[in-house]
Amino acid sequence: MEAIHEPLLTTMMLIFCLTAITASVGMYLRQPLTIVYMVLGCVIGPFGLGWIGEMSAIEQLGHIGIVFLLFTVGLDMPTKRIKSVFKQSILTMLASSGTFFAVGMGLGVLFGFDSRETLITALAMVFSSTVVGIKLLPRTPLHHEHIGEVMLGILILQDVIAVIALVCLGAFEVQTSLNTWLVIFGAPPLIIVVSLLVAKFIFWPLQKKFDVVNEYVFLLFIGWCMGIAYLAHSVEISFEIGAFIAGVALANTGASVSQSIAEIFEPLQDFFLVLFFFYVGTTVNPALLFEVAWQVCVLGLVIVVVKPVVFRYLLGWQGEDRRFSWEAGFRLGQNSEFALLILYVAASQMSEQAALIVLGATVLSLLISSYLVVFNFKNPIALKAELRVH
């Protein structure tokens, strides 16, 4: 089938129709849907069947999904909550992150990566997946309240590291002078202060006055997210970091409703994230992937073996029992979707081969980890009736 050069609308129809079909298959196979989107992108993209030709518009729409994702991450970070999880999880998070970073550095050297590729590989190793970690937890709070609390604390602190990493990687995208670095790290605190003041004295009064008009409230939230993101971009900070700041500002001036905002945004965020992960899949060259298969397998297997073991012993040292520590370790024993975001931001700083190794290993770790969780621990989509807990 020749590449489709129809308008964007036709391309979107094709993507979402096929995504719905393949996602249904993915659900039966108990797989994270992010993998389904990437596999579909690889199959029908330029390196596959070639049904989708021009990808620039899809990439830009997918980028909006990342902006909304960082906004909702910010909404989940009121200062009081960060202080609480900081006390509970900081030692485990720092020790595990340091271990995974060191392992990633070692593997990068083993694979012959240059210094920057090795650093990015090590960064990608640090984070665990929220999709596998949290969304595969049973919804019944009495059953998994404590393990959810511990895992969420670790994931939130990992998100903070991820945001800092994105700031640094964005700075490396261009030739940066000392003045530019000062702007990059000095501007966010200033934008945060401005955002907090505007949110408290303008945004929330408007929201409270007209909250009965849902359309207006929805538009107000989108405008706030995009406005702060654009403000950040205007001072050489990425749109994503600006959106994160916008979320943090709302969380710390109206924390009681920040979760409801996140729920409102989730469907819109998911719509654009489908396009982002689909786009990531279209960048995968299957021929090149075959050439680096052994590196992908080594890195992927190291991730799913090392992470559960490290978390098991760190949580045990923290005072958790053996069974609890192993379960939390396996639930956190994979690379994160944030690794894909890091690869996206750092695309120009890595060779295609190095990026593909990290991407392939991330997908492999998500595949293996999701099966380990689904077949061995209580979760909403377990095949065994005794493990299926909603």
GROMACS .gro file of C-alpha atoms in nm:
model
  390
    1MET     CA    1   0.000   0.000   0.000
    2GLU     CA    2   0.145   0.336  -0.100
    3ALA     CA    3   0.205   0.605   0.158
    4ILE     CA    4  -0.111   0.794   0.234
    5HIS     CA    5  -0.077   1.162   0.147
    6GLU     CA    6  -0.427   1.256   0.247
    7PRO     CA    7  -0.500   1.543   0.484
    8LEU     CA    8  -0.427   1.513   0.855
    9LEU     CA    9  -0.788   1.414   0.926
   10THR     CA   10  -0.756   1.098   0.716
   11THR     CA   11  -0.430   1.007   0.885
   12MET     CA   12  -0.584   1.056   1.229
   13MET     CA   13  -0.882   0.838   1.135
   14LEU     CA   14  -0.650   0.559   1.023
   15ILE     CA   15  -0.435   0.583   1.336
   16PHE     CA   16  -0.720   0.576   1.585
   17CYS     CA   17  -0.919   0.309   1.404
   18LEU     CA   18  -0.621   0.073   1.393
   19THR     CA   19  -0.519   0.170   1.747
   20ALA     CA   20  -0.862   0.070   1.878
   21ILE     CA   21  -0.833  -0.269   1.709
   22THR     CA   22  -0.477  -0.342   1.823
   23ALA     CA   23  -0.550  -0.209   2.173
   24SER     CA   24  -0.828  -0.466   2.202
   25VAL     CA   25  -0.576  -0.738   2.121
   26GLY     CA   26  -0.334  -0.585   2.370
   27MET     CA   27  -0.595  -0.592   2.645
   28TYR     CA   28  -0.656  -0.963   2.586
   29LEU     CA   29  -0.279  -1.021   2.605
   30ARG     CA   30  -0.259  -0.817   2.930
   31GLN     CA   31  -0.011  -0.570   2.782
   32PRO     CA   32   0.044  -0.199   2.862
   33LEU     CA   33  -0.129   0.000   2.591
   34THR     CA   34   0.176   0.224   2.541
   35ILE     CA   35   0.351  -0.078   2.389
   36VAL     CA   36   0.054  -0.140   2.159
   37TYR     CA   37   0.072   0.216   2.027
   38MET     CA   38   0.445   0.191   1.959
   39VAL     CA   39   0.419  -0.148   1.788
   40LEU     CA   40   0.142  -0.016   1.563
   41GLY     CA   41   0.353   0.290   1.477
   42CYS     CA   42   0.645   0.065   1.387
   43VAL     CA   43   0.428  -0.161   1.169
   44ILE     CA   44   0.244   0.103   0.964
   45GLY     CA   45   0.503   0.382   0.983
   46PRO     CA   46   0.774   0.480   0.733
   47PHE     CA   47   1.002   0.184   0.823
   48GLY     CA   48   0.714  -0.063   0.813
   49LEU     CA   49   0.424  -0.080   0.569
   50GLY     CA   50   0.455   0.290   0.491
   51TRP     CA   51   0.085   0.364   0.532
   52ILE     CA   52   0.171   0.684   0.716
   53GLY     CA   53   0.403   0.914   0.525
   54GLU     CA   54   0.442   1.263   0.672
   55MET     CA   55   0.486   1.243   1.049
   56SER     CA   56   0.567   1.603   1.147
   57ALA     CA   57   0.205   1.692   1.233
   58ILE     CA   58   0.164   1.371   1.438
   59GLU     CA   59   0.488   1.448   1.623
   60GLN     CA   60   0.366   1.798   1.712
   61LEU     CA   61   0.027   1.670   1.830
   62GLY     CA   62   0.202   1.404   2.037
   63HIS     CA   63   0.419   1.675   2.190
   64ILE     CA   64   0.100   1.832   2.327
   65GLY     CA   65   0.037   1.506   2.511
   66ILE     CA   66   0.375   1.538   2.683
   67VAL     CA   67   0.291   1.895   2.784
   68PHE     CA   68  -0.037   1.779   2.940
   69LEU     CA   69   0.139   1.483   3.105
   70LEU     CA   70   0.389   1.711   3.281
   71PHE     CA   71   0.100   1.940   3.381
   72THR     CA   72  -0.080   1.653   3.555
   73VAL     CA   73   0.247   1.540   3.717
   74GLY     CA   74   0.274   1.890   3.862
   75LEU     CA   75  -0.085   1.875   3.986
   76ASP     CA   76   0.016   1.572   4.193
   77MET     CA   77   0.287   1.763   4.380
   78PRO     CA   78   0.154   1.991   4.654
   79THR     CA   79   0.436   2.087   4.889
   80LYS     CA   80   0.284   1.902   5.186
   81ARG     CA   81   0.266   1.578   4.992
   82ILE     CA   82   0.624   1.608   4.866
   83LYS     CA   83   0.744   1.664   5.224
   84SER     CA   84   0.554   1.356   5.338
   85VAL     CA   85   0.687   1.119   5.070
   86PHE     CA   86   1.031   1.280   5.097
   87LYS     CA   87   1.065   1.166   5.458
   88GLN     CA   88   0.929   0.820   5.384
   89SER     CA   89   1.100   0.730   5.055
   90ILE     CA   90   1.401   0.955   5.001
   91LEU     CA   91   1.669   0.707   5.114
   92THR     CA   92   1.523   0.419   4.913
   93MET     CA   93   1.479   0.640   4.608
   94LEU     CA   94   1.832   0.788   4.624
   95ALA     CA   95   2.000   0.452   4.683
   96SER     CA   96   1.802   0.278   4.408
   97SER     CA   97   1.850   0.564   4.162
   98GLY     CA   98   2.224   0.570   4.228
   99THR     CA   99   2.246   0.194   4.176
  100PHE     CA  100   2.046   0.196   3.853
  101PHE     CA  101   2.243   0.495   3.724
  102ALA     CA  102   2.573   0.315   3.792
  103VAL     CA  103   2.448  -0.002   3.620
  104GLY     CA  104   2.336   0.205   3.321
  105MET     CA  105   2.677   0.374   3.300
  106GLY     CA  106   2.849   0.037   3.306
  107LEU     CA  107   2.628  -0.104   3.032
  108GLY     CA  108   2.675   0.210   2.822
  109VAL     CA  109   3.052   0.161   2.839
  110LEU     CA  110   3.009  -0.211   2.757
  111PHE     CA  111   2.805  -0.125   2.448
  112GLY     CA  112   3.066   0.125   2.328
  113PHE     CA  113   2.848   0.435   2.368
  114ASP     CA  114   3.012   0.776   2.384
  115SER     CA  115   3.001   0.972   2.711
  116ARG     CA  116   2.675   1.153   2.638
  117GLU     CA  117   2.496   0.841   2.515
  118THR     CA  118   2.616   0.657   2.826
  119LEU     CA  119   2.484   0.934   3.049
  120ILE     CA  120   2.142   0.932   2.879
  121THR     CA  121   2.124   0.551   2.902
  122ALA     CA  122   2.202   0.571   3.274
  123LEU     CA  123   1.933   0.837   3.324
  124ALA     CA  124   1.676   0.623   3.143
  125MET     CA  125   1.757   0.335   3.381
  126VAL     CA  126   1.659   0.536   3.691
  127PHE     CA  127   1.282   0.553   3.644
  128SER     CA  128   1.006   0.295   3.692
  129SER     CA  129   0.673   0.286   3.511
  130THR     CA  130   0.363   0.444   3.664
  131VAL     CA  131   0.147   0.241   3.423
  132VAL     CA  132   0.275  -0.096   3.544
  133GLY     CA  133   0.352   0.019   3.899
  134ILE     CA  134   0.031   0.196   3.996
  135LYS     CA  135  -0.235   0.113   3.737
  136LEU     CA  136  -0.190  -0.261   3.797
  137LEU     CA  137  -0.258  -0.219   4.168
  138PRO     CA  138  -0.603  -0.332   4.286
  139ARG     CA  139  -0.842  -0.045   4.343
  140THR     CA  140  -0.953  -0.173   4.686
  141PRO     CA  141  -0.771   0.056   4.931
  142LEU     CA  142  -0.774  -0.189   5.223
  143HIS     CA  143  -0.584  -0.447   5.021
  144HIS     CA  144  -0.295  -0.245   4.881
  145GLU     CA  145  -0.304   0.085   5.069
  146HIS     CA  146   0.047   0.058   5.215
  147ILE     CA  147   0.223  -0.079   4.907
  148GLY     CA  148   0.054   0.186   4.695
  149GLU     CA  149   0.170   0.456   4.934
  150VAL     CA  150   0.531   0.332   4.928
  151MET     CA  151   0.541   0.293   4.550
  152LEU     CA  152   0.375   0.627   4.488
  153GLY     CA  153   0.629   0.798   4.712
  154ILE     CA  154   0.917   0.649   4.512
  155LEU     CA  155   0.752   0.734   4.179
  156ILE     CA  156   0.680   1.095   4.280
  157LEU     CA  157   1.042   1.151   4.380
  158GLN     CA  158   1.153   0.988   4.054
  159ASP     CA  159   0.929   1.236   3.872
  160VAL     CA  160   1.115   1.522   4.040
  161ILE     CA  161   1.447   1.380   3.919
  162ALA     CA  162   1.299   1.333   3.571
  163VAL     CA  163   1.194   1.697   3.551
  164ILE     CA  164   1.544   1.811   3.653
  165ALA     CA  165   1.693   1.575   3.394
  166LEU     CA  166   1.466   1.717   3.124
  167VAL     CA  167   1.578   2.070   3.210
  168CYS     CA  168   1.943   1.968   3.175
  169LEU     CA  169   1.891   1.771   2.854
  170GLY     CA  170   1.699   2.060   2.703
  171ALA     CA  171   1.991   2.290   2.782
  172PHE     CA  172   2.234   2.053   2.610
  173GLU     CA  173   2.025   2.070   2.292
  174VAL     CA  174   2.183   2.406   2.211
  175GLN     CA  175   2.524   2.559   2.266
  176THR     CA  176   2.488   2.713   2.611
  177SER     CA  177   2.694   2.990   2.763
  178LEU     CA  178   2.720   3.059   3.136
  179ASN     CA  179   2.450   3.326   3.102
  180THR     CA  180   2.219   3.077   2.932
  181TRP     CA  181   2.269   2.825   3.213
  182LEU     CA  182   2.192   3.096   3.468
  183VAL     CA  183   1.868   3.174   3.283
  184ILE     CA  184   1.774   2.806   3.253
  185PHE     CA  185   1.814   2.739   3.625
  186GLY     CA  186   1.724   3.086   3.751
  187ALA     CA  187   1.406   3.139   3.552
  188PRO     CA  188   1.202   2.841   3.686
  189PRO     CA  189   1.195   2.969   4.048
  190LEU     CA  190   1.088   3.311   3.920
  191ILE     CA  191   0.816   3.159   3.701
  192ILE     CA  192   0.700   2.947   3.996
  193VAL     CA  193   0.663   3.256   4.217
  194VAL     CA  194   0.474   3.445   3.944
  195SER     CA  195   0.253   3.140   3.878
  196LEU     CA  196   0.170   3.096   4.246
  197LEU     CA  197   0.066   3.461   4.276
  198VAL     CA  198  -0.141   3.462   3.957
  199ALA     CA  199  -0.303   3.130   4.048
  200LYS     CA  200  -0.397   3.249   4.396
  201PHE     CA  201  -0.524   3.598   4.314
  202ILE     CA  202  -0.657   3.564   3.958
  203PHE     CA  203  -0.700   3.201   3.847
  204TRP     CA  204  -0.883   3.055   4.148
  205PRO     CA  205  -1.115   3.357   4.198
  206LEU     CA  206  -1.221   3.323   3.832
  207GLN     CA  207  -1.267   2.948   3.867
  208LYS     CA  208  -1.480   2.982   4.181
  209LYS     CA  209  -1.696   3.258   4.033
  210PHE     CA  210  -1.780   3.073   3.710
  211ASP     CA  211  -1.737   2.708   3.810
  212VAL     CA  212  -2.095   2.626   3.711
  213VAL     CA  213  -2.000   2.669   3.344
  214ASN     CA  214  -1.798   2.354   3.276
  215GLU     CA  215  -1.691   2.465   2.930
  216TYR     CA  216  -1.537   2.782   3.072
  217VAL     CA  217  -1.357   2.596   3.353
  218PHE     CA  218  -1.213   2.344   3.108
  219LEU     CA  219  -1.093   2.624   2.881
  220LEU     CA  220  -0.947   2.810   3.179
  221PHE     CA  221  -0.736   2.509   3.278
  222ILE     CA  222  -0.610   2.454   2.924
  223GLY     CA  223  -0.529   2.822   2.885
  224TRP     CA  224  -0.341   2.821   3.217
  225CYS     CA  225  -0.136   2.515   3.121
  226MET     CA  226  -0.051   2.645   2.773
  227GLY     CA  227   0.008   3.002   2.891
  228ILE     CA  228   0.266   2.911   3.155
  229ALA     CA  229   0.425   2.661   2.914
  230TYR     CA  230   0.465   2.937   2.654
  231LEU     CA  231   0.602   3.177   2.917
  232ALA     CA  232   0.868   2.920   3.007
  233HIS     CA  233   0.952   2.861   2.642
  234SER     CA  234   1.000   3.235   2.589
  235VAL     CA  235   1.292   3.231   2.838
  236GLU     CA  236   1.462   2.925   2.683
  237ILE     CA  237   1.292   2.665   2.905
  238SER     CA  238   1.099   2.379   2.748
  239PHE     CA  239   0.721   2.379   2.711
  240GLU     CA  240   0.713   2.062   2.925
  241ILE     CA  241   0.885   2.224   3.223
  242GLY     CA  242   0.653   2.525   3.195
  243ALA     CA  243   0.351   2.294   3.204
  244PHE     CA  244   0.495   2.117   3.508
  245ILE     CA  245   0.534   2.453   3.685
  246ALA     CA  246   0.173   2.539   3.594
  247GLY     CA  247   0.055   2.219   3.761
  248VAL     CA  248   0.268   2.272   4.072
  249ALA     CA  249   0.130   2.626   4.110
  250LEU     CA  250  -0.230   2.501   4.105
  251ALA     CA  251  -0.150   2.212   4.341
  252ASN     CA  252  -0.006   2.451   4.598
  253THR     CA  253  -0.279   2.715   4.584
  254GLY     CA  254  -0.582   2.488   4.547
  255ALA     CA  255  -0.466   2.141   4.645
  256SER     CA  256  -0.816   2.028   4.740
  257VAL     CA  257  -0.928   2.037   4.378
  258SER     CA  258  -0.601   1.958   4.198
  259GLN     CA  259  -0.696   1.590   4.173
  260SER     CA  260  -1.030   1.675   4.012
  261ILE     CA  261  -0.842   1.887   3.758
  262ALA     CA  262  -0.617   1.591   3.681
  263GLU     CA  263  -0.923   1.372   3.624
  264ILE     CA  264  -1.069   1.631   3.386
  265PHE     CA  265  -0.744   1.644   3.192
  266GLU     CA  266  -0.679   1.271   3.178
  267PRO     CA  267  -0.890   1.188   2.868
  268LEU     CA  268  -0.747   1.484   2.676
  269GLN     CA  269  -0.395   1.393   2.785
  270ASP     CA  270  -0.446   1.029   2.684
  271PHE     CA  271  -0.572   1.131   2.339
  272PHE     CA  272  -0.251   1.316   2.259
  273LEU     CA  273  -0.027   1.059   2.432
  274VAL     CA  274  -0.162   0.793   2.196
  275LEU     CA  275  -0.019   1.002   1.914
  276PHE     CA  276   0.311   1.052   2.098
  277PHE     CA  277   0.372   0.681   2.157
  278PHE     CA  278   0.255   0.604   1.805
  279TYR     CA  279   0.509   0.855   1.674
  280VAL     CA  280   0.784   0.697   1.886
  281GLY     CA  281   0.699   0.365   1.722
  282THR     CA  282   0.729   0.514   1.373
  283THR     CA  283   1.092   0.609   1.445
  284VAL     CA  284   1.191   0.245   1.505
  285ASN     CA  285   1.382   0.087   1.217
  286PRO     CA  286   1.319  -0.292   1.241
  287ALA     CA  287   1.627  -0.371   1.030
  288LEU     CA  288   1.852  -0.174   1.266
  289LEU     CA  289   1.671  -0.322   1.567
  290PHE     CA  290   1.772  -0.669   1.448
  291GLU     CA  291   2.136  -0.557   1.433
  292VAL     CA  292   2.133  -0.445   1.799
  293ALA     CA  293   1.914  -0.729   1.928
  294TRP     CA  294   2.174  -0.866   2.171
  295GLN     CA  295   2.229  -0.526   2.334
  296VAL     CA  296   1.853  -0.477   2.365
  297CYS     CA  297   1.812  -0.819   2.528
  298VAL     CA  298   2.104  -0.767   2.767
  299LEU     CA  299   1.986  -0.422   2.879
  300GLY     CA  300   1.622  -0.530   2.904
  301LEU     CA  301   1.701  -0.841   3.109
  302VAL     CA  302   1.936  -0.650   3.339
  303ILE     CA  303   1.654  -0.403   3.408
  304VAL     CA  304   1.397  -0.668   3.503
  305VAL     CA  305   1.647  -0.865   3.714
  306VAL     CA  306   1.836  -0.586   3.892
  307LYS     CA  307   1.549  -0.352   3.978
  308PRO     CA  308   1.334  -0.600   4.178
  309VAL     CA  309   1.641  -0.722   4.369
  310VAL     CA  310   1.757  -0.369   4.455
  311PHE     CA  311   1.411  -0.258   4.570
  312ARG     CA  312   1.362  -0.580   4.767
  313TYR     CA  313   1.675  -0.525   4.978
  314LEU     CA  314   1.638  -0.149   5.013
  315LEU     CA  315   1.277  -0.180   5.131
  316GLY     CA  316   1.379  -0.466   5.361
  317TRP     CA  317   1.650  -0.243   5.507
  318GLN     CA  318   1.379   0.020   5.555
  319GLY     CA  319   1.185  -0.226   5.770
  320GLU     CA  320   0.937  -0.382   5.526
  321ASP     CA  321   0.886  -0.758   5.536
  322ARG     CA  322   1.032  -0.989   5.271
  323ARG     CA  323   0.707  -1.065   5.085
  324PHE     CA  324   0.608  -0.698   5.069
  325SER     CA  325   0.955  -0.594   4.948
  326TRP     CA  326   0.961  -0.851   4.667
  327GLU     CA  327   0.613  -0.754   4.548
  328ALA     CA  328   0.699  -0.382   4.544
  329GLY     CA  329   1.027  -0.464   4.369
  330PHE     CA  330   0.858  -0.658   4.090
  331ARG     CA  331   0.591  -0.393   4.048
  332LEU     CA  332   0.867  -0.132   4.005
  333GLY     CA  333   1.099  -0.360   3.807
  334GLN     CA  334   1.092  -0.201   3.462
  335ASN     CA  335   1.191   0.113   3.276
  336SER     CA  336   0.946   0.401   3.265
  337GLU     CA  337   0.758   0.585   2.994
  338PHE     CA  338   0.976   0.875   3.112
  339ALA     CA  339   1.269   0.693   2.950
  340LEU     CA  340   1.091   0.739   2.617
  341LEU     CA  341   1.041   1.107   2.691
  342ILE     CA  342   1.411   1.142   2.774
  343LEU     CA  343   1.500   0.974   2.444
  344TYR     CA  344   1.262   1.209   2.262
  345VAL     CA  345   1.414   1.520   2.420
  346ALA     CA  346   1.771   1.394   2.370
  347ALA     CA  347   1.717   1.260   2.017
  348SER     CA  348   1.981   1.484   1.860
  349GLN     CA  349   2.237   1.386   2.125
  350MET     CA  350   2.235   1.011   2.053
  351SER     CA  351   2.305   0.795   1.752
  352GLU     CA  352   2.007   0.612   1.606
  353GLN     CA  353   2.161   0.283   1.717
  354ALA     CA  354   2.209   0.389   2.081
  355ALA     CA  355   1.860   0.538   2.104
  356LEU     CA  356   1.710   0.221   1.957
  357ILE     CA  357   1.890   0.002   2.213
  358VAL     CA  358   1.745   0.202   2.504
  359LEU     CA  359   1.401   0.218   2.341
  360GLY     CA  360   1.397  -0.156   2.268
  361ALA     CA  361   1.515  -0.243   2.619
  362THR     CA  362   1.249  -0.019   2.772
  363VAL     CA  363   0.974  -0.188   2.571
  364LEU     CA  364   1.115  -0.533   2.655
  365SER     CA  365   1.124  -0.451   3.027
  366LEU     CA  366   0.764  -0.328   3.016
  367LEU     CA  367   0.655  -0.649   2.840
  368ILE     CA  368   0.830  -0.884   3.081
  369SER     CA  369   0.742  -0.685   3.393
  370SER     CA  370   0.374  -0.657   3.307
  371TYR     CA  371   0.351  -1.035   3.261
  372LEU     CA  372   0.533  -1.096   3.591
  373VAL     CA  373   0.288  -0.870   3.774
  374VAL     CA  374  -0.024  -0.999   3.598
  375PHE     CA  375   0.060  -1.366   3.661
  376ASN     CA  376   0.200  -1.340   4.015
  377PHE     CA  377   0.037  -1.053   4.206
  378LYS     CA  378  -0.314  -0.925   4.264
  379ASN     CA  379  -0.423  -0.684   3.992
  380PRO     CA  380  -0.738  -0.580   3.801
  381ILE     CA  381  -0.659  -0.779   3.481
  382ALA     CA  382  -0.516  -1.104   3.623
  383LEU     CA  383  -0.591  -1.425   3.434
  384LYS     CA  384  -0.620  -1.628   3.755
  385ALA     CA  385  -0.945  -1.564   3.940
  386GLU     CA  386  -0.773  -1.567   4.281
  387LEU     CA  387  -0.543  -1.283   4.172
  388ARG     CA  388  -0.807  -1.070   4.001
  389VAL     CA  389  -0.893  -0.785   4.240
  390HIS     CA  390  -1.057  -0.465   4.114
   0.00000   0.00000   0.00000
